[in-house]
Short mmCIF file of C-alpha atoms in Angstrom, two decimals:
data_model
loop_
_atom_site.label_atom_id
_atom_site.label_comp_id
_atom_site.label_asym_id
_atom_site.label_seq_id
_atom_site.Cartn_x
_atom_site.Cartn_y
_atom_site.Cartn_z
CA MET A 7 90.40 -30.53 4.89
CA ARG A 8 89.00 -30.79 7.90
CA ASN A 9 92.18 -31.83 9.38
CA ASP A 10 94.10 -28.58 8.13
CA GLU A 11 91.38 -26.76 9.35
CA ASN A 12 91.77 -27.92 13.11
CA HIS A 13 95.64 -27.85 12.74
CA ASN A 14 95.27 -24.08 11.39
CA LYS A 15 92.76 -23.65 14.66
CA ARG A 16 95.26 -24.97 16.98
CA GLY A 17 97.84 -22.97 15.57
CA ARG A 18 95.91 -19.81 15.63
CA ARG A 19 94.92 -20.49 19.28
CA SER A 20 98.45 -21.19 20.48
CA ALA A 21 100.13 -17.97 18.42
CA TYR A 22 96.75 -16.17 20.42
CA SER A 23 97.53 -17.79 23.63
CA LYS A 24 101.01 -16.66 24.14
CA PRO A 25 100.70 -13.01 24.28
CA MET A 26 98.04 -13.23 26.72
CA THR A 27 99.68 -15.50 28.87
CA LEU A 28 102.31 -12.73 29.35
CA LEU A 29 99.71 -10.21 29.88
CA TYR A 30 98.14 -12.49 32.40
CA LEU A 31 101.67 -12.77 34.17
CA PHE A 32 102.14 -8.95 33.68
CA VAL A 33 98.23 -8.30 35.47
CA ILE A 34 99.31 -10.75 38.37
CA CYS A 35 103.03 -9.27 39.13
CA GLN A 36 101.24 -5.51 38.92
CA VAL A 37 98.76 -6.60 41.60
CA ILE A 38 101.35 -8.25 43.57
CA ILE A 39 103.63 -4.82 43.63
CA LEU A 40 100.18 -2.83 44.20
CA VAL A 41 99.24 -4.91 47.41
CA PHE A 42 102.63 -4.64 48.68
CA PHE A 43 102.48 -0.99 48.16
CA LEU A 44 99.46 -0.47 49.63
CA ASN A 45 100.24 -2.52 52.75
CA VAL A 46 103.25 -0.29 53.54
CA LYS A 47 101.27 2.54 52.78
CA ARG A 48 98.73 1.58 55.22
CA SER A 49 101.57 0.79 57.84
CA ALA A 50 102.91 4.33 57.50
CA VAL A 51 99.58 5.69 57.47
CA TRP A 52 98.69 3.82 60.39
CA ASP A 53 102.03 4.44 62.50
CA VAL A 54 100.98 8.65 61.85
CA ILE A 55 97.63 8.01 63.27
CA THR A 56 98.71 6.15 65.91
CA GLN A 57 101.60 9.05 66.78
CA GLN A 58 98.95 11.52 66.82
CA VAL A 59 96.75 9.22 69.55
CA HIS A 60 100.10 9.22 71.42
CA GLN A 61 100.26 12.72 71.18
CA GLN A 62 96.84 13.49 72.04
CA GLN A 63 96.88 11.60 75.43
CA PRO A 64 100.62 11.39 75.99
CA ARG A 65 100.29 8.53 79.05
CA THR A 66 101.48 5.22 77.56
CA ASN A 67 102.55 2.24 79.23
CA GLU A 68 106.34 3.44 78.66
CA THR A 69 105.99 6.87 80.10
CA VAL A 70 104.22 5.68 83.14
CA LEU A 71 106.75 5.42 85.80
CA LYS A 72 106.79 1.78 87.03
CA LEU A 73 105.69 1.27 90.54
CA ASP A 74 108.24 -0.53 93.03
CA THR A 75 107.54 -4.02 94.59
CA LYS A 76 106.47 -1.69 97.55
CA PRO A 77 104.96 1.66 97.25
CA ASN A 78 106.49 4.36 98.70
CA THR A 79 103.98 4.93 101.67
CA GLY A 80 106.27 5.87 104.35
CA VAL A 81 103.72 3.55 106.80
CA ASN A 82 105.78 1.70 108.93
CA VAL A 83 103.52 -1.29 109.60
CA ASP A 84 104.42 -5.07 110.50
CA VAL A 85 102.22 -6.52 107.46
CA ASP A 86 103.02 -7.69 103.69
CA VAL A 87 102.10 -5.26 101.27
CA ASP A 88 102.02 -5.75 97.51
CA VAL A 89 101.58 -3.86 94.94
CA ASP A 90 97.91 -3.25 93.64
CA LYS A 91 97.66 -4.56 90.42
CA ARG A 92 94.76 -2.14 89.88
CA LEU A 93 97.27 0.40 89.77
CA GLN A 94 99.23 -1.28 87.10
CA LEU A 95 96.36 -1.63 84.60
CA PRO A 96 96.58 1.02 81.46
CA ARG A 97 94.23 3.85 82.30
CA PRO A 98 94.54 6.77 79.56
CA PHE A 99 93.11 9.35 81.90
CA MET A 100 95.12 8.54 85.05
CA HIS A 101 98.14 10.65 84.65
CA THR A 102 99.98 11.34 88.05
CA THR A 103 96.83 9.22 89.39
CA SER A 104 98.24 5.95 88.14
CA HIS A 105 100.13 5.20 91.20
CA ALA A 106 98.91 4.73 94.36
CA LEU A 107 97.76 8.06 96.18
CA ILE A 108 100.37 8.84 98.14
CA ASP A 109 102.88 8.42 95.29
CA SER A 110 100.95 10.77 93.20
CA ILE A 111 101.54 13.34 95.82
CA TYR A 112 105.33 12.64 95.52
CA ASP A 113 104.90 12.46 91.61
CA ILE A 114 103.47 15.75 91.59
CA GLU A 115 106.23 17.68 94.10
CA ARG A 116 108.97 16.48 91.48
CA LYS A 117 107.02 18.69 89.06
CA TYR A 118 106.49 21.66 91.69
CA LYS A 119 108.31 21.70 94.80
CA PRO A 120 106.53 23.07 97.74
CA THR A 121 107.87 25.60 100.22
CA PRO A 122 108.70 23.97 103.71
CA LYS A 123 105.90 26.05 105.02
CA CYS A 124 103.73 24.92 102.78
CA ASP A 125 104.94 21.18 102.39
CA LYS A 126 104.44 20.60 106.24
CA TRP A 127 100.64 22.49 105.87
CA GLY A 128 99.33 20.41 102.35
CA GLY A 129 102.16 18.24 100.97
CA SER A 130 103.85 15.09 101.86
CA LYS A 131 105.45 16.53 105.08
CA TYR A 132 101.70 16.65 106.17
CA ILE A 133 101.44 12.88 105.17
CA GLU A 134 104.62 11.99 106.57
CA GLY A 135 103.43 13.64 110.13
CA LEU A 136 100.37 11.88 110.05
CA ASN A 137 102.03 8.75 109.41
CA GLU A 138 103.82 9.30 112.20
CA SER A 139 101.17 9.27 114.57
CA LEU A 140 100.26 5.66 113.80
CA ARG A 141 99.55 3.57 116.51
CA SER A 142 98.07 -0.13 116.91
CA ILE A 143 95.65 0.01 119.85
CA VAL A 144 93.97 -3.12 120.01
CA HIS A 145 95.80 -6.26 121.73
CA GLY A 146 95.15 -9.76 123.05
CA GLY A 147 92.41 -11.24 120.08
CA VAL A 148 91.57 -11.65 116.80
CA SER A 149 90.99 -7.79 116.10
CA SER A 150 93.26 -5.17 115.02
CA ILE A 151 92.88 -1.35 114.88
CA GLN A 152 95.57 1.02 113.34
CA SER A 153 94.71 4.67 114.18
CA PHE A 154 96.27 7.70 112.85
CA HIS A 155 95.66 10.98 114.66
CA ASP A 156 96.10 14.80 114.47
CA GLY A 157 94.74 17.85 115.02
CA ASP A 158 92.55 17.60 111.97
CA ASN A 159 92.11 14.00 111.56
CA ASP A 160 90.86 10.95 113.04
CA ILE A 161 91.80 7.56 110.85
CA PHE A 162 90.86 4.06 111.97
CA PHE A 163 91.75 1.07 110.05
CA GLY A 164 90.18 -2.16 111.94
CA GLN A 165 90.57 -5.63 110.62
CA ASN A 166 88.50 -8.51 112.09
CA VAL A 167 85.57 -6.18 113.60
CA SER A 168 82.36 -6.17 113.69
CA VAL A 169 79.06 -3.14 113.59
CA VAL A 170 76.30 -3.79 114.77
CA VAL A 171 73.38 -1.37 113.58
CA TYR A 172 70.45 -0.36 116.01
CA MET A 173 67.28 0.31 114.18
CA PRO A 174 64.86 2.19 116.06
CA THR A 175 61.25 1.29 115.76
CA VAL A 176 58.50 3.23 114.24
CA GLU A 177 57.45 4.74 117.66
CA GLU A 178 61.18 5.91 118.63
CA VAL A 179 61.49 7.39 115.43
CA GLY A 180 58.51 9.49 115.90
CA LYS A 181 60.19 10.82 118.98
CA GLY A 182 63.26 11.47 117.31
CA THR A 183 65.21 8.34 118.29
CA LYS A 184 67.93 7.66 115.01
CA PRO A 185 69.53 5.04 114.16
CA SER A 186 72.69 4.30 116.38
CA LEU A 187 76.04 1.94 115.51
CA ARG A 188 78.24 0.34 118.00
CA LEU A 189 81.74 -1.47 117.30
CA GLU A 190 82.09 -4.69 118.50
CA LEU A 191 86.03 -6.27 119.05
CA GLY A 192 87.58 -9.32 119.57
CA GLY A 193 90.33 -8.05 121.74
CA SER A 194 90.99 -4.97 124.28
CA LEU A 195 91.58 -1.41 123.72
CA ASP A 196 94.67 -0.44 125.66
CA GLU A 197 95.32 3.19 127.47
CA ASP A 198 96.07 4.50 123.99
CA GLY A 199 93.30 3.23 122.23
CA LYS A 200 91.15 4.09 124.88
CA SER A 201 92.38 7.63 124.93
CA ARG A 202 92.22 8.02 120.89
CA MET A 203 88.41 6.33 120.40
CA SER A 204 87.31 8.98 122.84
CA MET A 205 89.58 12.12 121.95
CA SER A 206 87.83 15.66 122.62
CA THR A 207 88.44 15.95 118.89
CA LEU A 208 85.35 13.26 118.37
CA LYS A 209 82.86 15.74 119.84
CA GLY A 210 79.26 15.97 117.99
CA ASP A 211 76.47 13.44 117.32
CA THR A 212 77.87 12.01 114.09
CA MET A 213 77.20 8.29 114.03
CA LEU A 214 80.96 7.39 113.00
CA LYS A 215 81.98 9.92 116.30
CA GLU A 216 78.86 7.78 118.42
CA MET A 217 80.45 4.30 117.24
CA THR A 218 83.72 5.66 117.98
CA SER A 219 83.41 5.92 121.28
CA ASN A 220 80.80 3.00 121.73
CA VAL A 221 82.97 0.11 121.85
CA LYS A 222 81.97 -3.40 123.39
CA GLU A 223 85.73 -5.16 123.54
CA ARG A 224 86.08 -9.12 123.57
CA GLY A 225 83.23 -11.39 122.37
CA GLY A 226 81.77 -8.81 120.12
CA LEU A 227 82.59 -10.93 117.25
CA MET A 228 81.21 -14.55 118.48
CA GLU A 229 78.59 -14.18 116.34
CA CYS A 230 80.78 -13.87 113.33
CA SER A 231 81.61 -17.27 111.68
CA ASP A 232 83.83 -17.30 108.22
CA LYS A 233 80.89 -17.26 106.07
CA ASP A 234 79.86 -14.10 107.57
CA TYR A 235 82.71 -11.86 106.94
CA ILE A 236 82.49 -9.17 104.18
CA GLU A 237 85.76 -10.04 102.44
CA TYR A 238 86.40 -7.17 100.56
CA PRO A 239 87.67 -4.11 102.56
CA VAL A 240 84.83 -1.33 103.31
CA MET A 241 85.08 2.48 104.14
CA LEU A 242 82.33 3.80 106.17
CA VAL A 243 81.05 7.77 105.66
CA ASP A 244 79.40 9.80 108.18
CA ASN A 245 75.79 10.94 108.02
CA ASN A 246 77.37 14.90 107.89
CA VAL A 247 78.11 14.51 104.37
CA ASP A 248 76.45 17.83 102.77
CA THR A 249 75.02 16.48 99.16
CA ASN A 250 73.29 19.77 98.38
CA ASN A 251 76.22 22.45 98.17
CA TRP A 252 79.59 21.84 96.38
CA TRP A 253 82.00 23.28 98.57
CA PHE A 254 81.13 21.14 101.38
CA PHE A 255 80.71 18.34 99.49
CA LEU A 256 84.05 18.69 98.21
CA GLN A 257 85.50 19.14 101.46
CA SER A 258 84.43 15.65 102.57
CA ILE A 259 85.64 14.08 99.16
CA LEU A 260 89.42 15.53 100.16
CA HIS A 261 89.19 14.36 103.84
CA HIS A 262 88.25 11.37 102.65
CA TYR A 263 91.13 10.93 99.96
CA ILE A 264 93.63 11.72 103.07
CA ALA A 265 92.17 8.96 104.68
CA VAL A 266 92.61 6.53 101.78
CA ALA A 267 95.85 7.48 101.03
CA ILE A 268 97.14 6.96 104.28
CA THR A 269 95.56 3.47 104.90
CA GLN A 270 95.91 2.55 101.25
CA PRO A 271 99.09 0.43 101.88
CA LEU A 272 96.68 -1.47 104.39
CA PHE A 273 93.93 -2.91 102.17
CA ILE A 274 95.41 -2.98 98.19
CA GLY A 275 94.81 -6.40 96.71
CA ASP A 276 95.22 -8.22 93.35
CA TYR A 277 92.76 -7.11 90.73
CA THR A 278 90.78 -10.63 90.72
CA GLN A 279 89.82 -9.47 94.66
CA GLU A 280 87.02 -7.22 95.48
CA SER A 281 88.01 -3.34 95.62
CA LEU A 282 87.07 -1.04 98.25
CA ARG A 283 83.34 -0.62 98.69
CA VAL A 284 81.60 2.11 100.62
CA MET A 285 78.97 2.23 102.70
CA HIS A 286 76.90 5.53 104.19
CA THR A 287 75.07 6.30 107.33
CA MET A 288 73.25 9.30 105.78
CA SER A 289 69.67 9.54 105.56
CA ASP A 290 67.32 8.61 102.73
CA LYS A 291 66.82 11.75 101.71
CA GLU A 292 70.95 12.77 101.43
CA TYR A 293 71.99 9.19 100.03
CA GLU A 294 68.95 9.92 97.07
CA ARG A 295 71.31 12.93 95.89
CA SER A 296 73.92 11.82 92.99
CA PHE A 297 76.70 13.49 94.75
CA VAL A 298 77.20 10.50 96.63
CA ASP A 299 78.15 8.69 93.32
CA ALA A 300 81.62 10.40 93.69
CA PHE A 301 82.18 8.10 96.69
CA ASP A 302 82.13 5.42 94.16
CA PHE A 303 83.99 7.14 91.43
CA MET A 304 86.87 8.08 93.57
CA TYR A 305 87.23 5.13 95.65
CA SER A 306 85.48 1.78 94.38
CA ASP A 307 86.84 1.42 90.99
CA ARG A 308 84.61 4.31 89.39
CA ARG A 309 81.60 1.78 89.57
CA GLY A 310 79.18 4.67 90.46
CA ARG A 311 75.75 3.84 92.25
CA ASP A 312 77.74 1.07 93.91
CA SER A 313 77.59 2.01 97.60
CA ARG A 314 74.76 1.09 100.06
CA GLN A 315 73.23 2.41 103.30
CA ILE A 316 74.76 0.50 106.15
CA TRP A 317 71.06 -0.43 107.49
CA HIS A 318 69.99 -1.39 103.95
CA ALA A 319 73.17 -3.20 103.19
CA GLN A 320 71.54 -6.66 103.61
CA ASP A 321 67.93 -7.94 104.48
CA ASP A 322 68.60 -10.31 106.91
CA ILE A 323 67.58 -9.13 110.96
CA LEU A 324 70.52 -10.99 113.10
CA GLY A 325 68.62 -10.41 116.26
CA ASN A 326 66.15 -8.21 118.13
CA ARG A 327 66.66 -6.63 121.60
CA ASN A 328 64.17 -4.20 123.40
CA GLY A 329 62.05 -4.20 120.32
CA ILE A 330 64.78 -2.44 118.05
CA ASP A 331 65.97 -4.75 115.20
CA THR A 332 69.42 -5.09 115.02
CA LYS A 333 72.01 -6.16 112.14
CA ARG A 334 75.85 -7.17 112.96
CA PHE A 335 78.42 -6.57 109.58
CA CYS A 336 81.49 -8.57 109.99
CA PHE A 337 84.25 -6.83 108.37
CA ARG A 338 87.53 -8.23 107.35
CA LYS A 339 88.84 -4.79 106.83
CA LEU A 340 87.07 -1.59 107.63
CA LEU A 341 88.29 1.95 107.50
CA TRP A 342 86.37 5.12 108.98
CA SER A 343 87.38 9.18 109.60
CA PRO A 344 84.76 10.34 111.87
CA ASP A 345 86.17 13.32 112.40
CA GLY A 346 85.69 15.00 108.71
CA ARG A 347 87.87 17.98 109.19
CA GLY A 348 91.00 16.76 107.20
CA GLY A 349 89.56 18.09 103.99
CA ALA A 350 88.07 21.62 105.58
CA LYS A 351 91.89 22.17 106.90
CA LEU A 352 93.25 22.28 103.04
CA LEU A 353 90.17 23.79 101.48
CA ILE A 354 89.29 27.18 103.44
CA ASN A 355 86.81 29.67 102.24
CA LYS A 356 88.61 32.58 103.84
CA GLY A 357 92.16 34.39 103.89
CA HIS A 358 94.56 32.38 105.95
CA PRO A 359 98.20 32.05 106.54
CA HIS A 360 98.67 29.16 103.78
CA SER A 361 96.37 30.68 101.06
CA ASN A 362 99.01 31.31 98.71
CA CYS A 363 100.49 27.87 99.37
CA PHE A 364 100.49 25.21 96.45
CA SER A 365 99.39 22.07 97.99
CA SER A 366 100.76 18.89 96.26
CA ILE A 367 97.65 16.89 98.18
CA VAL A 368 95.29 19.33 96.54
CA TYR A 369 96.67 19.12 93.10
CA SER A 370 96.80 15.37 93.79
CA TYR A 371 92.75 15.19 94.67
CA ALA A 372 91.94 17.41 92.00
CA ALA A 373 94.12 15.22 89.36
CA TYR A 374 92.12 12.02 90.70
CA LEU A 375 88.65 13.63 90.97
CA LYS A 376 88.82 14.49 87.24
CA ALA A 377 90.25 10.87 86.30
CA ALA A 378 87.41 9.39 88.45
CA VAL A 379 84.67 10.62 86.65
CA HIS A 380 86.48 9.92 83.46
CA ILE A 381 87.42 13.37 82.26
CA PRO A 382 89.79 13.55 79.68
CA THR A 383 92.90 15.62 79.21
CA LEU A 384 92.66 16.95 75.67
CA PRO A 385 94.98 19.46 73.64
CA ARG A 386 94.84 22.98 74.36
CA PRO A 387 91.87 24.56 71.69
CA ASP A 388 92.80 27.12 69.74
CA LYS A 389 89.84 29.11 71.34
CA PRO A 390 88.27 28.69 74.87
CA ARG A 391 84.66 27.98 75.77
CA ILE A 392 82.84 30.03 78.60
CA VAL A 393 80.41 28.52 80.78
CA TRP A 394 78.40 30.94 82.98
CA VAL A 395 77.44 29.21 86.19
CA GLY A 396 73.61 30.42 86.54
CA ARG A 397 71.84 31.01 89.61
CA ASP A 398 67.94 30.53 90.29
CA SER A 399 65.91 33.42 90.89
CA ASN A 400 62.66 31.73 91.10
CA ILE A 401 61.38 32.84 94.71
CA ALA A 402 59.67 29.38 94.48
CA ALA A 403 62.92 27.71 95.22
CA ASN A 404 62.67 29.35 98.78
CA PRO A 405 66.13 31.33 98.94
CA THR A 406 68.14 32.24 102.13
CA SER A 407 68.73 35.56 103.13
CA TRP A 408 72.36 34.82 102.32
CA GLN A 409 71.25 33.56 98.68
CA LYS A 410 68.97 36.63 97.84
CA MET A 411 72.01 38.86 98.23
CA ARG A 412 73.09 37.39 94.80
CA ILE A 413 70.11 37.05 93.05
CA ILE A 414 70.14 38.82 89.60
CA GLU A 415 66.87 39.59 87.96
CA ASN A 416 68.47 40.30 84.41
CA GLN A 417 70.77 37.61 84.20
CA ASP A 418 69.19 35.92 81.12
CA GLU A 419 69.80 39.58 79.64
CA LEU A 420 73.32 39.47 80.83
CA ILE A 421 73.86 35.90 79.09
CA THR A 422 72.50 37.12 75.92
CA TYR A 423 74.78 39.96 75.82
CA LEU A 424 77.54 38.38 76.62
CA ARG A 425 77.09 35.28 73.70
CA GLU A 426 76.65 38.03 71.41
CA LYS A 427 80.06 39.73 72.25
CA CYS A 428 81.90 36.27 72.44
CA SER A 429 80.53 35.19 69.47
CA GLU A 430 81.95 38.42 67.06
CA MET A 431 85.35 36.41 68.43
CA GLY A 432 84.24 33.12 67.90
CA ILE A 433 84.12 31.88 71.26
CA GLU A 434 81.07 29.85 72.66
CA VAL A 435 79.55 30.74 75.77
CA ILE A 436 77.67 27.82 77.54
CA VAL A 437 75.15 27.99 80.84
CA ALA A 438 75.64 25.68 83.76
CA ASP A 439 71.79 26.17 84.98
CA PHE A 440 71.95 22.92 87.51
CA TYR A 441 68.49 24.17 89.10
CA GLY A 442 64.93 24.02 88.72
CA GLU A 443 63.89 20.79 86.88
CA LYS A 444 67.70 20.36 86.22
CA LYS A 445 68.35 20.15 89.93
CA PHE A 446 68.76 16.23 90.18
CA THR A 447 71.15 16.42 87.09
CA ALA A 448 73.58 13.22 88.26
CA PHE A 449 76.79 14.28 89.81
CA GLN A 450 79.14 13.18 86.95
CA GLU A 451 77.03 14.88 84.05
CA GLN A 452 77.55 18.00 85.95
CA ALA A 453 81.01 17.52 86.58
CA LEU A 454 81.49 16.64 82.58
CA PHE A 455 79.47 19.51 81.71
CA ALA A 456 81.84 21.69 83.50
CA SER A 457 84.74 20.19 81.99
CA LYS A 458 83.93 21.35 78.59
CA ALA A 459 84.92 25.00 79.47
CA ASN A 460 88.28 26.62 79.93
CA ILE A 461 86.73 29.84 81.41
CA MET A 462 84.25 29.92 84.15
CA ILE A 463 82.42 32.87 85.55
CA GLY A 464 79.65 33.57 87.63
CA MET A 465 78.38 35.07 90.86
CA HIS A 466 79.98 33.81 94.04
CA GLY A 467 78.29 30.91 95.24
CA ALA A 468 79.09 27.02 95.76
CA GLY A 469 78.61 26.07 92.07
CA LEU A 470 81.76 28.24 91.01
CA ASN A 471 83.57 25.04 92.61
CA MET A 472 82.91 22.99 89.78
CA PHE A 473 85.85 24.84 88.61
CA HIS A 474 87.51 21.51 90.27
CA PHE A 475 86.38 19.69 87.08
CA MET A 476 88.13 22.13 84.54
CA PRO A 477 91.31 21.71 82.86
CA PHE A 478 94.04 22.95 85.26
CA ASN A 479 95.42 25.67 83.29
CA SER A 480 91.74 27.55 83.36
CA VAL A 481 90.33 30.84 84.43
CA VAL A 482 87.73 31.14 87.12
CA VAL A 483 86.04 35.28 87.26
CA GLU A 484 84.41 35.55 90.61
CA ILE A 485 81.51 38.32 90.73
CA HIS A 486 81.31 39.44 94.30
CA THR A 487 78.77 41.52 95.97
CA ARG A 488 79.32 43.91 98.64
CA SER A 489 78.73 40.99 101.24
CA THR A 490 80.70 37.94 99.52
CA THR A 491 84.25 39.72 99.31
CA VAL A 492 85.61 37.85 102.32
CA GLN A 493 84.85 34.25 100.80
CA MET A 494 87.78 33.05 98.99
CA ASN A 495 87.24 29.47 98.22
CA SER A 496 87.88 29.77 94.18
CA ARG A 497 91.05 32.04 94.90
CA ASN A 498 92.60 29.70 97.19
CA PHE A 499 91.76 26.58 95.23
CA VAL A 500 93.53 28.26 92.23
CA ASN A 501 96.56 29.29 94.29
CA HIS A 502 97.01 25.45 95.85
CA VAL A 503 97.12 23.91 92.52
CA LYS A 504 99.50 26.41 91.00
CA GLU A 505 98.11 26.52 87.31
CA GLY A 506 95.07 28.55 86.02
CA LYS A 507 94.38 32.15 87.17
CA TYR A 508 91.58 33.68 89.26
CA ILE A 509 90.04 36.70 88.73
CA SER A 510 87.50 38.82 91.07
CA THR A 511 85.02 41.86 90.25
CA SER A 512 82.64 43.54 92.15
CA ALA A 513 79.01 43.69 90.77
CA LYS A 514 77.07 46.73 90.59
CA LEU A 515 73.38 45.81 91.47
CA ALA A 516 70.50 48.40 91.18
CA SER A 517 67.08 46.78 92.58
CA LYS A 518 68.66 43.11 91.85
CA ARG A 519 69.53 44.01 88.49
CA ILE A 520 73.62 43.69 87.55
CA GLU A 521 75.40 46.47 85.29
CA ILE A 522 76.24 44.26 82.09
CA GLU A 523 79.03 46.19 80.57
CA PRO A 524 81.77 46.07 83.66
CA ILE A 525 80.88 42.10 83.44
CA TRP A 526 81.93 41.88 79.85
CA ARG A 527 85.17 43.97 80.25
CA THR A 528 86.28 41.37 83.15
CA LEU A 529 85.38 38.48 81.13
CA GLU A 530 87.00 39.91 78.27
CA GLN A 531 90.13 40.48 80.52
CA ALA A 532 89.98 36.84 81.59
CA ILE A 533 89.82 35.63 77.80
CA GLU A 534 93.14 37.62 77.55
CA GLU A 535 94.54 36.04 80.56
CA TRP A 536 93.85 32.37 79.18
CA TYR A 537 95.64 33.22 75.93
CA LYS A 538 98.69 34.02 78.15
CA LEU A 539 98.61 30.74 80.05
CA PRO A 540 101.02 27.73 78.43
#
């Protein structure tokens, strides 16, 4: 009986297990089909996502022009020039600045061709003319100096040279004695070199001008052994850089942009090597300003706070002469440009014969400036964002008479009114008020703040030059008082980059209170103009 029961149980289990096995197989097949479908779907979704990302940031490895073996520099020097591998790195914010600086200028001219007159003033023809001035001015030793010169620039690139820094004593500082620099060579300046190093354009008391005309030939490198040399290239920046005024500061940045563009083929190297570094000759007070960071962002692989004042660059004192501490720096490659008028030649705040010119140099500089502080290229928004550039009306700020003319006491009332009117259109108004407690706001933070806007409006002043950080197809509204209408820096800049719109209006002031309604009507016009831009 028990055997029969066991037999029946096995039969029942066998009959039950067959459909279960089929059910298991069916479920497993369904799972396999589902996994396959999800993988295909995920791949398709990922393709859509990546396509959208590429659309937002159109620069890809495929779309970037490949560099030639040697960059198109136009510089005819007897040096072995290799491609700087830094320039081949994928940088999503670089766009036209993904090449050597001079190559980006040529690339831009393929999009916007300047007239022959404008090209000679602010385009590749100007760069080529500066290249033609190249002279090798040191002979008969281990040192070499390449010199570029025109009426607006004196640019020098030295190899195997040293600079001696003379530091005055405390007593001498009290008497007004300043630090000084002397250039030392292992070789001799030829006649052309002597005239170039002491040109009439080198007048003034900036430290680099004095250094350029204060040269010790032969024997100056005797104290430099191989272990003493700074192997990475260094750019010396002069003490006349204005770190308190956006306009004059950006002129200096552009001047050094030209200097680097001209000499870049002489110091580019492999990415495993150190990039160009910056040393300053400015005072401690000026060096503390965050604007100085711009030189590192622009010319030292976007490091930020990586530069040094030359007298604080190393602690060891190499000698002592007549009670004055001295430091000697031995450079493999040294770039300096003592006559800083190159930027002022192109960024001019008055009307001039080329004020309506497109400048590929200015466009390239502006693109590189945005890229250097990592301002992304974003899709054009449906509605613009407006930034009001505020002015400090506090008398404790000790404004000059020129600044007092542009103080408006009802600024807060004006901003409130503009915000209310813009909110009715769904448009946001933000305020750039980098003064008072915010006056030490970092350079990059100010630049990124301005870059969020599409329309900039404010009283005439240096702060409006934050327009350099906004998208190219933006609008700037400059409010003039009676005495500032001759100042045309914002107007000229918009003309030089060709993209964007400049609008000027005159303010009606009564007892330092501005009439609000006309300002709104002008801003309303600016909004309409922005929608017309591509």
